[in-house]
Amino acid sequence: MKKRKTICLITGMPERLHVRRVAKGVFGQCDKYGYNVAVFASMSHFQFFIEEHTRGENNIYSLPNFMLFDGVIIDTVTLSEDNKGKVMKTVSRKIKECGDIPVVCLGMAYEDHHTISGYNDDILREMCRHVVNVHGKRDICVLTGPKGHSEAEERLAVMVDELEKLGITLDEDHKIYGDFWYTSGIAVAKEIIDGKRPMYEAVITAGDYMGLGLIEELTKHGIKVPEDIIILGFDATDEGMLSEITLTSYETNYTKVAADAVDYLRKFIDPDGSIEPYTPDIQNLCHKGMSCGCQPDITKSARTFRDSLYYIYHNFTAEDLFDNIDIGMLMESYASETLTASDTPEECLENIFGKVYLLLPFVNFRLCLREDWLSYDTYLKEGYPEKMLVVVADSTVGGLKFGNAEEAFTIDTKDMIPELNEYTEEPCVFYFAAVHFSDNTLGYAVLQRKLSDRHLLNLVFRNWLRLVNNSLEMARAKNRYVQLSTRDNMTGLYNRRGMYEKYSEMVKRAGSGDRLMICAIDMDGLKYINDTFGHSEGDDAIIKISSCIKKLCGDKEICIRSGGDEFIIIGIGKYNDDEPQKRIKGLADILEKINAEQDKPYRLDASIGCELGEENSFELEKLLTKADEKMYSCKSERKKSRTVFRPNRT
């Protein structure tokens, strides 16, 4: 079957109300037309105070390969909150790299991309009519966002125009610029309390948070809302609905803006396809509260309160339990304790797989990490490597399910995930989110859901990712400590402690008929190199010899630096009787090649002794002694035929 067309949505903080409304419009229209959606979003606010964390989150915007998409929607209202503008620049650069693709912006223009304006005029006018016609107020102040901000200026202009039509002309003292946040509402309240501003009959705010700040500060000083002053908001946030004095507020119409953006792209994607416009119900956009004296909408308040509860005793026998996972269930699952208690990276991935159910409902889930995610030598702040490793997969439709290193597989990062390019039975959304610790990028997560599901991303996904990020970093740290205690710092090979630990694991995995094989290797002429050319040159020679021994070591074998110039290779498998001779010849060939390539005034040489045990016999110390004896015998024979350590170059 031919893959579905896919629209890419670039936004941020998916749990926010504005983004949920955008998603509702995009998902609803795409579901109508049979399109998939790919969402790329930072999980935290662009102005989050931990800058390193924000940088790590924002790296997700460098991931999308826009050549895989049929159209792009940019939520410029949300992305504009990145005051540095780096996110928009990254997105714009990536879009230009892909060539010709239709792009549309929501609410605010960017560069020369087509823009769908916010259809909020009728709603803003209705707010003004409500204050004047329903409550009879005439002394009205309008508090908007920052001066020069397109949304703030547009909202102010519409309300000023509507009030004039209602016979009310606002002077400059009745038009106030704020910051769309609590702080500007608090500032206006303080000016009223201090007598620097009059006690208005009504204040219409162009954003809920400003209205809430105003209410909070006024009531703190004995001014009653709505008896002394009425206040209206705009955005209909959950905070407004849950405030002690519930805020009368009006929803923005960004669901229609987003829906119309999909319709705009459809003209390019399917020129002959019909358009089914989204028509909002304006009356349902008004959320009445106590702040203007109206009877509050108890049903909406109760629903908002229910959705915001942290802890609820769930009916664990309910069939739809896993369709209703909330933040309380996430925290009471003890996911944090389970994930951070992982002793090894392998156990960490297994535990992550065991907690993916907390993201239900989903179609598929993928956790993709850098191939070198455990390395402390690599610190990736920007971009992604060319290859990624899928380390955890889960599915509810018979797809891949694993959480172990043995089943992990590599993909091209430009593909992001293979499922994105495959046919889906129903239109789906793919949520892409950064996986990182601080600003070190480890990879990304992809959650695939049906567009028909009523669930949107919320704080459960964000906090689940935080737990995963922390557990991965802890696994990296523990692995680092283990490496330092079991690995030789100079060569990266196992030390004797590491040898015994890994050997125990190898024995546990041994099969019937397997044999133990040991190679004991001792470098020749290290003292000559140290005495003649210095110890730094001697260290370099040890590192080169160790690289030669690594090449001699098989994939399922372990390589050990057991002393200053002593090395061991240990393997368990179905070896033939001629394996020792193969290893002896193999080392000679490897050394011959490196001596021919390197421009050094000395040769690299080593003596080797190999011993092969009987089937199903794994007596390490006994076989190691025999291999040592053969190695020293080899060294003795080599000394007889070599009276002078001759340099490789003259």
XYZ file of C-alpha atoms in Angstrom:
650
model
C 0.000 0.000 0.000
C 1.122 3.550 -0.726
C 2.210 5.527 2.338
C -0.061 8.306 3.541
C 0.749 11.958 2.964
C 2.365 13.488 6.052
C 2.147 17.033 7.391
C 4.850 18.229 9.780
C 3.824 20.430 12.727
C 6.609 22.452 14.374
C 5.537 23.712 17.793
C 6.578 23.623 21.448
C 5.303 22.565 24.870
C 2.477 20.280 23.619
C 0.705 20.197 26.975
C -0.020 23.934 26.830
C -3.587 24.946 26.064
C -2.693 26.957 22.943
C -0.797 24.026 21.449
C -3.577 21.594 22.367
C -5.996 23.797 20.422
C -3.600 23.915 17.475
C -3.257 20.139 17.613
C -7.033 19.728 17.704
C -7.358 21.710 14.467
C -4.448 20.021 12.686
C -5.339 16.494 13.789
C -9.036 16.894 13.047
C -8.494 18.042 9.469
C -5.725 15.538 8.773
C -7.976 12.763 10.040
C -10.642 13.903 7.565
C -8.211 13.840 4.660
C -6.345 10.686 5.682
C -3.006 12.428 6.342
C -0.432 11.485 8.963
C 1.105 14.153 11.208
C 4.664 14.399 12.549
C 5.082 16.723 15.537
C 8.459 18.119 16.594
C 8.335 19.976 19.887
C 10.421 20.982 22.848
C 8.866 19.683 26.070
C 9.819 22.720 28.160
C 9.253 26.458 27.921
C 11.755 28.327 25.769
C 12.467 30.654 28.694
C 12.991 27.839 31.223
C 15.559 29.039 33.758
C 17.916 26.047 33.345
C 19.443 27.087 30.027
C 21.400 23.860 29.484
C 18.174 21.838 29.751
C 16.452 24.163 27.301
C 19.299 23.771 24.793
C 19.004 20.005 25.084
C 15.242 20.172 24.466
C 15.554 22.561 21.535
C 17.985 20.314 19.671
C 14.933 18.322 18.525
C 14.371 21.067 15.924
C 17.570 20.047 14.150
C 16.222 16.513 13.606
C 13.404 16.786 10.990
C 14.207 15.802 7.426
C 11.622 17.937 5.644
C 12.090 16.042 2.396
C 9.999 13.262 3.962
C 6.995 15.555 4.449
C 4.344 16.913 2.084
C 3.763 20.177 3.931
C 4.875 22.074 7.048
C 2.899 24.041 9.642
C 4.925 26.356 11.889
C 3.300 27.461 15.142
C 5.036 30.826 15.084
C 3.048 32.116 18.078
C 4.676 29.486 20.306
C 8.110 29.564 18.659
C 8.225 33.368 18.969
C 8.617 32.898 22.739
C 12.222 31.902 22.043
C 13.563 35.432 22.418
C 16.926 34.463 20.920
C 15.222 33.343 17.698
C 17.548 30.356 17.361
C 14.725 27.815 17.042
C 13.091 29.627 14.129
C 16.449 30.033 12.423
C 17.166 26.310 12.788
C 13.747 25.369 11.398
C 14.065 27.841 8.519
C 17.525 26.556 7.593
C 16.352 22.944 7.610
C 13.340 23.808 5.421
C 15.530 25.618 2.877
C 17.840 22.591 2.693
C 14.977 20.378 1.491
C 14.028 22.523 -1.498
C 10.432 23.179 -2.548
C 7.847 22.321 0.116
C 4.644 24.229 1.022
C 4.917 25.990 4.399
C 2.295 27.901 6.389
C 2.633 29.883 9.632
C -0.010 30.223 12.349
C -0.993 33.677 13.585
C 2.345 35.420 13.100
C 4.259 35.827 9.854
C 7.825 34.600 9.417
C 9.998 35.397 6.408
C 7.949 35.016 3.218
C 5.884 31.988 4.271
C 2.112 32.126 3.900
C 0.375 33.043 7.185
C -3.085 32.170 8.489
C -4.179 35.027 10.758
C -5.840 34.407 14.105
C -9.627 34.558 13.717
C -10.119 36.267 17.046
C -11.821 39.510 16.004
C -15.382 38.314 16.635
C -14.391 36.837 19.987
C -12.619 40.013 21.135
C -15.612 42.078 20.093
C -17.947 39.751 21.983
C -15.839 40.319 25.114
C -16.376 44.058 24.818
C -20.121 43.640 24.179
C -20.378 41.376 27.234
C -18.845 44.029 29.510
C -20.973 46.888 28.137
C -24.298 45.239 27.243
C -24.520 42.527 29.911
C -22.867 44.317 32.843
C -23.451 47.960 31.853
C -19.877 49.088 32.448
C -18.542 52.232 30.745
C -15.282 53.053 32.531
C -13.236 50.306 30.892
C -9.494 49.674 30.720
C -7.818 47.314 28.224
C -4.592 45.536 29.272
C -2.753 43.962 26.346
C 0.673 42.377 25.719
C 4.022 43.997 24.860
C 4.075 47.112 22.708
C 5.026 46.209 19.151
C 4.040 42.539 19.550
C 1.754 41.758 16.611
C -0.789 39.745 18.628
C -0.871 42.334 21.416
C -1.363 45.239 19.018
C -4.019 43.380 17.015
C -6.056 42.480 20.097
C -5.865 46.038 21.427
C -6.913 47.566 18.097
C -9.949 45.307 17.743
C -11.182 45.976 21.296
C -10.654 49.741 20.977
C -12.627 49.706 17.718
C -15.513 47.688 19.173
C -15.723 49.880 22.282
C -15.932 52.957 20.055
C -18.847 51.336 18.225
C -20.452 50.909 21.638
C -19.950 54.609 22.326
C -16.869 54.348 24.527
C -13.637 56.088 23.545
C -10.521 55.000 25.400
C -7.873 57.580 26.272
C -4.240 56.519 26.615
C -4.579 55.909 30.375
C -7.179 53.263 29.569
C -4.874 51.415 27.140
C -2.055 49.597 28.954
C 0.763 47.473 27.522
C 1.879 44.501 29.581
C 3.768 41.228 29.108
C 1.030 38.566 28.798
C 2.115 37.321 32.249
C 1.031 37.674 35.879
C 3.578 40.435 36.479
C 1.861 43.100 34.381
C -1.523 42.392 36.027
C 0.104 42.728 39.443
C 1.780 45.989 38.354
C -1.547 47.538 37.242
C -3.194 46.431 40.517
C -0.445 48.108 42.556
C -0.902 51.354 40.612
C -4.640 51.250 41.350
C -3.995 50.538 45.049
C -1.420 53.360 45.251
C -3.826 55.807 43.587
C -1.693 56.187 40.470
C -4.588 54.816 38.426
C -8.325 55.184 38.981
C -10.529 52.303 40.110
C -11.917 51.256 36.733
C -15.322 49.656 36.509
C -13.895 46.903 34.326
C -10.556 45.676 33.005
C -10.461 43.540 29.862
C -7.150 41.677 29.614
C -5.797 40.258 26.360
C -4.441 37.224 28.228
C -5.626 35.212 31.232
C -2.410 35.369 33.219
C -2.507 39.176 33.313
C -6.115 39.001 34.543
C -5.215 36.454 37.220
C -2.309 38.577 38.441
C -4.637 41.574 38.640
C -7.259 39.646 40.667
C -4.680 38.198 43.032
C -3.083 41.529 43.907
C -6.371 43.449 44.206
C -8.029 40.915 46.512
C -4.879 40.756 48.620
C -5.489 44.433 49.420
C -9.210 44.167 50.146
C -10.587 45.172 46.742
C -13.473 42.876 45.850
C -13.862 41.207 42.469
C -16.482 41.477 40.931
C -18.226 43.797 43.434
C -15.715 46.680 43.100
C -14.306 45.884 39.676
C -14.965 43.215 37.048
C -12.177 41.515 35.116
C -12.212 39.470 31.912
C -9.486 37.319 30.384
C -8.647 35.904 26.993
C -7.303 32.366 26.356
C -9.583 30.395 28.726
C -6.692 28.728 30.529
C -7.004 25.965 33.106
C -5.489 28.341 35.675
C -8.330 30.788 35.069
C -10.912 28.052 35.516
C -9.295 26.785 38.731
C -8.650 30.171 40.342
C -10.343 30.869 43.695
C -12.229 33.602 41.868
C -12.809 31.886 38.545
C -11.967 34.100 35.584
C -14.499 34.816 32.865
C -12.520 34.212 29.713
C -12.830 33.538 26.006
C -10.980 30.898 24.004
C -8.732 31.887 21.155
C -9.827 30.526 17.792
C -6.535 28.789 17.010
C -8.278 25.485 16.398
C -9.787 27.033 13.257
C -6.491 28.737 12.368
C -4.732 25.369 12.505
C -7.524 23.618 10.599
C -7.378 26.249 7.852
C -3.607 25.781 7.662
C -4.183 22.116 6.792
C -6.755 23.166 4.170
C -4.207 25.573 2.683
C -1.608 22.795 2.404
C -4.187 20.419 0.928
C -4.398 22.644 -2.154
C -0.752 21.774 -2.831
C -0.807 18.179 -1.608
C -4.063 17.108 -3.303
C -5.036 19.865 -5.765
C -8.111 17.927 -6.884
C -9.215 17.014 -3.365
C -12.292 18.582 -1.783
C -12.033 20.960 1.176
C -14.150 20.344 4.280
C -13.752 23.531 6.375
C -13.762 23.491 10.162
C -16.587 25.631 11.584
C -16.283 26.593 15.260
C -19.170 27.254 17.611
C -18.429 30.778 18.854
C -20.855 30.445 21.759
C -18.846 27.579 23.231
C -15.709 29.731 23.256
C -16.992 31.748 26.227
C -16.091 30.328 29.670
C -18.091 32.236 32.278
C -16.566 32.697 35.718
C -17.006 34.673 38.910
C -14.731 37.586 37.960
C -17.452 39.479 36.069
C -20.399 38.481 38.266
C -21.825 35.878 35.882
C -22.901 32.440 37.020
C -19.755 30.294 36.562
C -19.817 27.184 34.381
C -19.649 24.553 37.139
C -19.475 21.650 34.691
C -16.403 23.032 32.903
C -14.757 23.926 36.194
C -15.347 20.440 37.587
C -13.990 18.803 34.413
C -10.894 21.000 34.488
C -10.374 20.246 38.170
C -10.775 16.505 37.533
C -8.201 16.565 34.705
C -5.751 18.490 36.863
C -5.791 16.219 39.889
C -2.437 14.705 40.785
C -3.607 11.714 42.787
C -6.707 9.631 42.174
C -7.464 6.119 43.423
C -7.979 4.306 40.150
C -10.248 1.376 39.421
C -7.568 -1.080 38.397
C -10.191 -3.504 37.109
C -11.598 -1.009 34.628
C -11.169 -2.000 31.004
C -10.267 1.548 29.960
C -7.711 2.071 32.739
C -4.757 2.393 30.370
C -6.637 4.926 28.252
C -6.704 7.285 31.231
C -3.200 7.355 32.662
C -2.557 10.622 34.493
C 0.339 12.203 36.353
C -0.771 10.510 39.565
C -0.522 7.049 38.046
C 2.874 7.939 36.580
C 4.250 8.966 39.963
C 2.594 6.113 41.859
C 4.083 3.599 39.406
C 7.463 4.191 41.098
C 8.995 4.564 37.658
C 11.646 6.913 39.050
C 12.875 4.398 41.601
C 12.764 1.511 39.119
C 14.652 3.308 36.369
C 17.352 4.929 38.481
C 18.001 1.653 40.369
C 19.248 0.000 37.166
C 22.725 -1.447 37.728
C 23.769 -1.667 34.074
C 22.897 0.069 30.796
C 21.241 -3.157 29.656
C 19.060 -3.263 32.761
C 18.215 0.420 32.320
C 16.875 -0.199 28.799
C 14.901 -3.211 30.029
C 13.348 -1.097 32.794
C 12.479 1.710 30.368
C 10.734 -0.857 28.185
C 8.850 -2.035 31.262
C 7.483 1.475 31.878
C 6.434 2.358 28.312
C 2.884 1.290 29.217
C 2.571 4.596 31.093
C 2.358 6.326 27.686
C -0.721 4.364 26.579
C -2.665 4.610 24.381
C -0.190 4.336 21.496
C 0.384 2.415 18.288
C 4.178 2.232 18.470
C 6.939 3.663 20.627
C 10.626 3.985 19.736
C 13.609 5.136 21.790
C 16.552 6.020 19.545
C 19.975 6.727 21.036
C 23.386 7.645 19.680
C 25.457 4.562 18.956
C 28.037 5.942 21.402
C 25.488 7.135 23.982
C 27.521 5.552 26.802
C 30.717 7.368 25.833
C 31.953 10.230 27.970
C 34.341 11.230 25.194
C 31.477 12.622 23.081
C 29.343 15.593 24.162
C 26.778 16.472 21.482
C 25.156 19.899 21.832
C 23.829 20.459 18.322
C 22.496 18.162 15.627
C 22.428 14.381 15.462
C 24.896 11.795 14.115
C 24.224 10.136 10.757
C 23.219 6.866 12.427
C 20.994 6.151 15.415
C 20.402 3.011 17.443
C 16.813 1.902 18.158
C 17.247 0.499 21.697
C 13.637 0.246 22.941
C 10.521 -0.555 20.932
C 6.957 -1.272 21.964
C 3.779 -1.817 19.988
C 0.087 -2.493 20.495
C -0.461 -3.621 16.895
C 1.933 -6.553 16.644
C 5.037 -4.502 15.856
C 8.473 -4.641 17.419
C 8.659 -5.138 21.186
C 12.065 -5.216 22.870
C 14.194 -3.489 25.457
C 17.532 -5.232 25.237
C 20.829 -4.485 23.527
C 20.828 -7.755 21.584
C 17.771 -6.748 19.519
C 18.797 -3.097 19.020
C 19.331 -2.068 15.409
C 20.810 0.878 13.542
C 18.867 3.313 11.336
C 19.796 6.304 9.192
C 18.994 9.459 11.145
C 17.587 11.096 8.005
C 14.791 8.484 8.107
C 14.060 9.417 11.758
C 12.100 6.163 12.179
C 11.280 3.618 9.441
C 7.554 3.600 10.337
C 7.279 7.207 9.185
C 7.746 6.046 5.601
C 5.403 3.078 5.803
C 1.681 2.710 5.180
C -0.506 2.998 8.295
C -3.952 1.417 8.583
C -5.321 4.649 10.048
C -4.030 8.224 10.002
C -1.489 8.615 12.810
C 0.507 11.258 14.636
C 4.207 10.786 15.371
C 5.459 12.849 18.314
C 9.227 13.458 18.245
C 10.885 14.618 21.484
C 14.492 15.137 22.558
C 16.246 12.659 24.841
C 19.125 14.379 26.605
C 20.772 15.237 29.886
C 21.436 18.928 30.334
C 22.556 20.031 26.841
C 24.162 16.705 25.921
C 21.962 15.075 23.282
C 21.589 11.316 23.736
C 18.883 10.718 21.141
C 15.141 11.116 20.671
C 11.859 9.372 21.455
C 8.962 8.803 19.050
C 5.404 8.131 20.212
C 2.943 7.072 17.497
C -0.777 7.407 18.150
C -3.931 7.255 16.036
C -5.255 10.664 15.037
C -8.705 9.459 16.027
C -7.579 9.055 19.660
C -8.866 11.830 21.878
C -5.554 11.915 23.774
C -3.058 14.711 23.213
C 0.394 14.956 24.732
C 0.300 16.154 28.310
C 2.542 16.459 31.323
C 2.661 12.648 31.671
C 4.818 12.331 28.535
C 7.040 15.252 29.547
C 7.658 13.885 33.030
C 8.076 10.315 31.762
C 10.832 11.614 29.475
C 12.453 13.414 32.394
C 12.618 10.129 34.296
C 14.099 8.404 31.243
C 16.661 11.172 30.723
C 17.796 10.935 34.344
C 17.959 7.142 34.300
C 20.012 7.097 31.089
C 22.487 9.567 32.569
C 22.722 7.521 35.752
C 23.322 4.393 33.653
C 26.054 6.273 31.779
C 27.673 7.331 35.068
C 27.511 3.845 36.580
C 28.902 2.369 33.387
C 31.712 4.906 33.477
C 32.636 3.926 37.039
C 32.534 0.250 36.094
C 34.782 0.943 33.124
C 37.247 2.802 35.298
C 37.390 -0.166 37.678
C 37.395 -2.922 35.053
C 39.200 -1.271 32.134
C 42.797 -0.288 31.566
C 42.853 3.484 31.195
C 45.681 3.586 28.619
C 44.468 0.956 26.147
C 40.748 0.646 26.927
C 41.171 -3.131 27.302
C 39.811 -5.004 30.307
C 42.052 -5.244 33.364
C 42.236 -8.404 35.509
C 39.138 -7.455 37.512
C 37.245 -6.893 34.299
C 38.569 -10.180 32.958
C 37.052 -12.201 35.785
C 33.703 -10.368 35.610
C 33.334 -10.802 31.852
C 34.612 -14.394 31.992
C 31.845 -15.283 34.471
C 29.270 -13.864 32.049
C 30.800 -15.837 29.154
C 30.599 -19.103 31.101
C 26.901 -18.476 31.846
C 26.241 -18.088 28.115
C 28.315 -21.120 27.097
C 26.580 -23.789 25.048
C 27.003 -27.539 24.879
C 30.218 -28.520 23.119
C 31.871 -25.122 23.617
C 35.614 -24.931 24.360
C 37.719 -22.402 26.226
C 40.469 -20.732 24.177
C 43.205 -18.540 25.691
C 45.996 -16.557 24.047
C 48.737 -15.171 26.308
C 50.686 -12.390 24.565
C 53.778 -10.544 25.782
C 55.254 -7.528 24.007
C 58.918 -7.893 22.990
C 61.472 -5.114 23.391
C 59.532 -2.641 25.552
C 62.586 -2.012 27.772
C 64.680 -1.227 24.695
C 62.102 1.307 23.469
C 61.774 2.941 26.899
C 65.554 3.149 27.464
C 66.367 4.327 23.935
C 63.446 6.568 22.963
C 61.755 7.470 26.254
C 58.730 6.242 28.182
C 56.239 8.304 26.153
C 57.364 6.388 23.072
C 57.068 3.192 25.095
C 53.471 4.077 26.004
C 52.714 4.715 22.342
C 54.156 1.299 21.477
C 51.937 -0.376 24.105
C 48.850 1.333 22.660
C 49.780 0.185 19.144
C 50.393 -3.376 20.290
C 47.016 -3.368 22.072
C 45.308 -2.257 18.848
C 46.950 -5.194 17.054
C 45.667 -7.580 19.733
C 42.156 -6.096 19.417
C 42.220 -7.028 15.734
C 43.142 -10.572 16.676
C 40.261 -10.740 19.173
C 36.882 -12.058 17.934
C 33.524 -10.289 18.453
C 32.458 -12.600 21.295
C 35.894 -12.768 22.894
C 37.447 -10.469 25.501
C 40.799 -8.719 25.343
C 42.761 -7.989 28.539
C 45.852 -6.000 29.487
C 46.967 -8.136 32.408
C 50.235 -6.291 33.138
C 52.580 -3.618 31.788
C 53.310 -5.376 28.480
C 51.219 -8.519 28.999
C 47.935 -9.254 27.244
C 45.338 -12.042 27.192
C 42.564 -13.029 24.774
C 39.802 -15.276 26.143
C 37.036 -16.886 24.116
C 34.391 -19.564 24.611
C 32.935 -21.193 21.530
C 33.050 -24.103 19.129
C 36.720 -23.809 18.180
C 38.533 -26.303 15.927
C 41.823 -27.915 16.959
C 43.811 -25.660 14.623
C 42.580 -22.437 16.291
C 45.865 -21.809 18.227
C 47.908 -21.998 15.009
C 45.489 -19.572 13.310
C 45.928 -17.038 16.124
C 49.723 -17.313 16.081
C 49.820 -16.712 12.345
C 47.174 -13.993 12.611
C 49.208 -11.975 15.114
C 52.352 -12.317 12.968
C 50.485 -10.992 9.926
C 48.994 -8.072 11.836
C 52.384 -7.075 13.260
C 54.040 -7.353 9.858
C 51.469 -5.005 8.380
C 51.745 -2.369 11.103
C 55.560 -2.437 10.942
C 55.369 -1.858 7.195
C 53.017 1.094 7.690
C 54.536 2.908 10.670
C 57.523 5.202 10.363
C 59.295 4.306 13.613
C 63.005 3.569 14.373
C 62.005 0.247 15.939
C 59.883 -2.805 15.243
C 56.777 -3.846 17.151
C 57.004 -7.501 18.131
C 55.259 -9.857 20.551
C 55.445 -13.452 21.703
C 52.266 -15.513 21.854
C 51.148 -18.768 23.424
C 47.704 -20.274 22.717
C 45.901 -23.102 24.495
C 42.576 -24.762 23.676
C 40.575 -26.628 26.338
C 38.343 -29.674 26.094
C 34.631 -29.455 25.327
C 32.510 -28.170 28.239
C 35.625 -27.625 30.364
C 36.195 -24.022 31.485
C 39.111 -24.130 33.938
C 40.433 -20.629 33.431
C 43.504 -20.622 35.700
C 44.683 -24.041 34.529
C 44.459 -23.110 30.850
C 45.932 -19.656 31.483
C 49.022 -21.272 33.053
C 49.482 -23.523 30.011
C 49.113 -20.571 27.608
C 51.682 -18.602 29.642
C 54.120 -21.500 29.441
C 53.781 -21.635 25.667
C 54.195 -17.864 25.410
C 57.430 -17.886 27.466
C 58.713 -20.803 25.403
C 58.001 -18.735 22.265
C 59.794 -15.726 23.766
C 62.809 -17.864 24.637
C 63.060 -19.231 21.108
C 62.750 -15.726 19.632
C 65.601 -14.446 21.833
C 67.929 -17.165 20.505
C 67.382 -16.006 16.964
C 67.508 -12.300 17.817
C 70.688 -11.043 19.435
C 69.983 -7.358 18.724
C 66.690 -5.557 18.672
C 66.867 -4.207 15.141
C 64.962 -1.025 14.223
C 62.397 -1.070 11.473
C 63.766 2.098 9.894
C 67.398 3.230 9.591
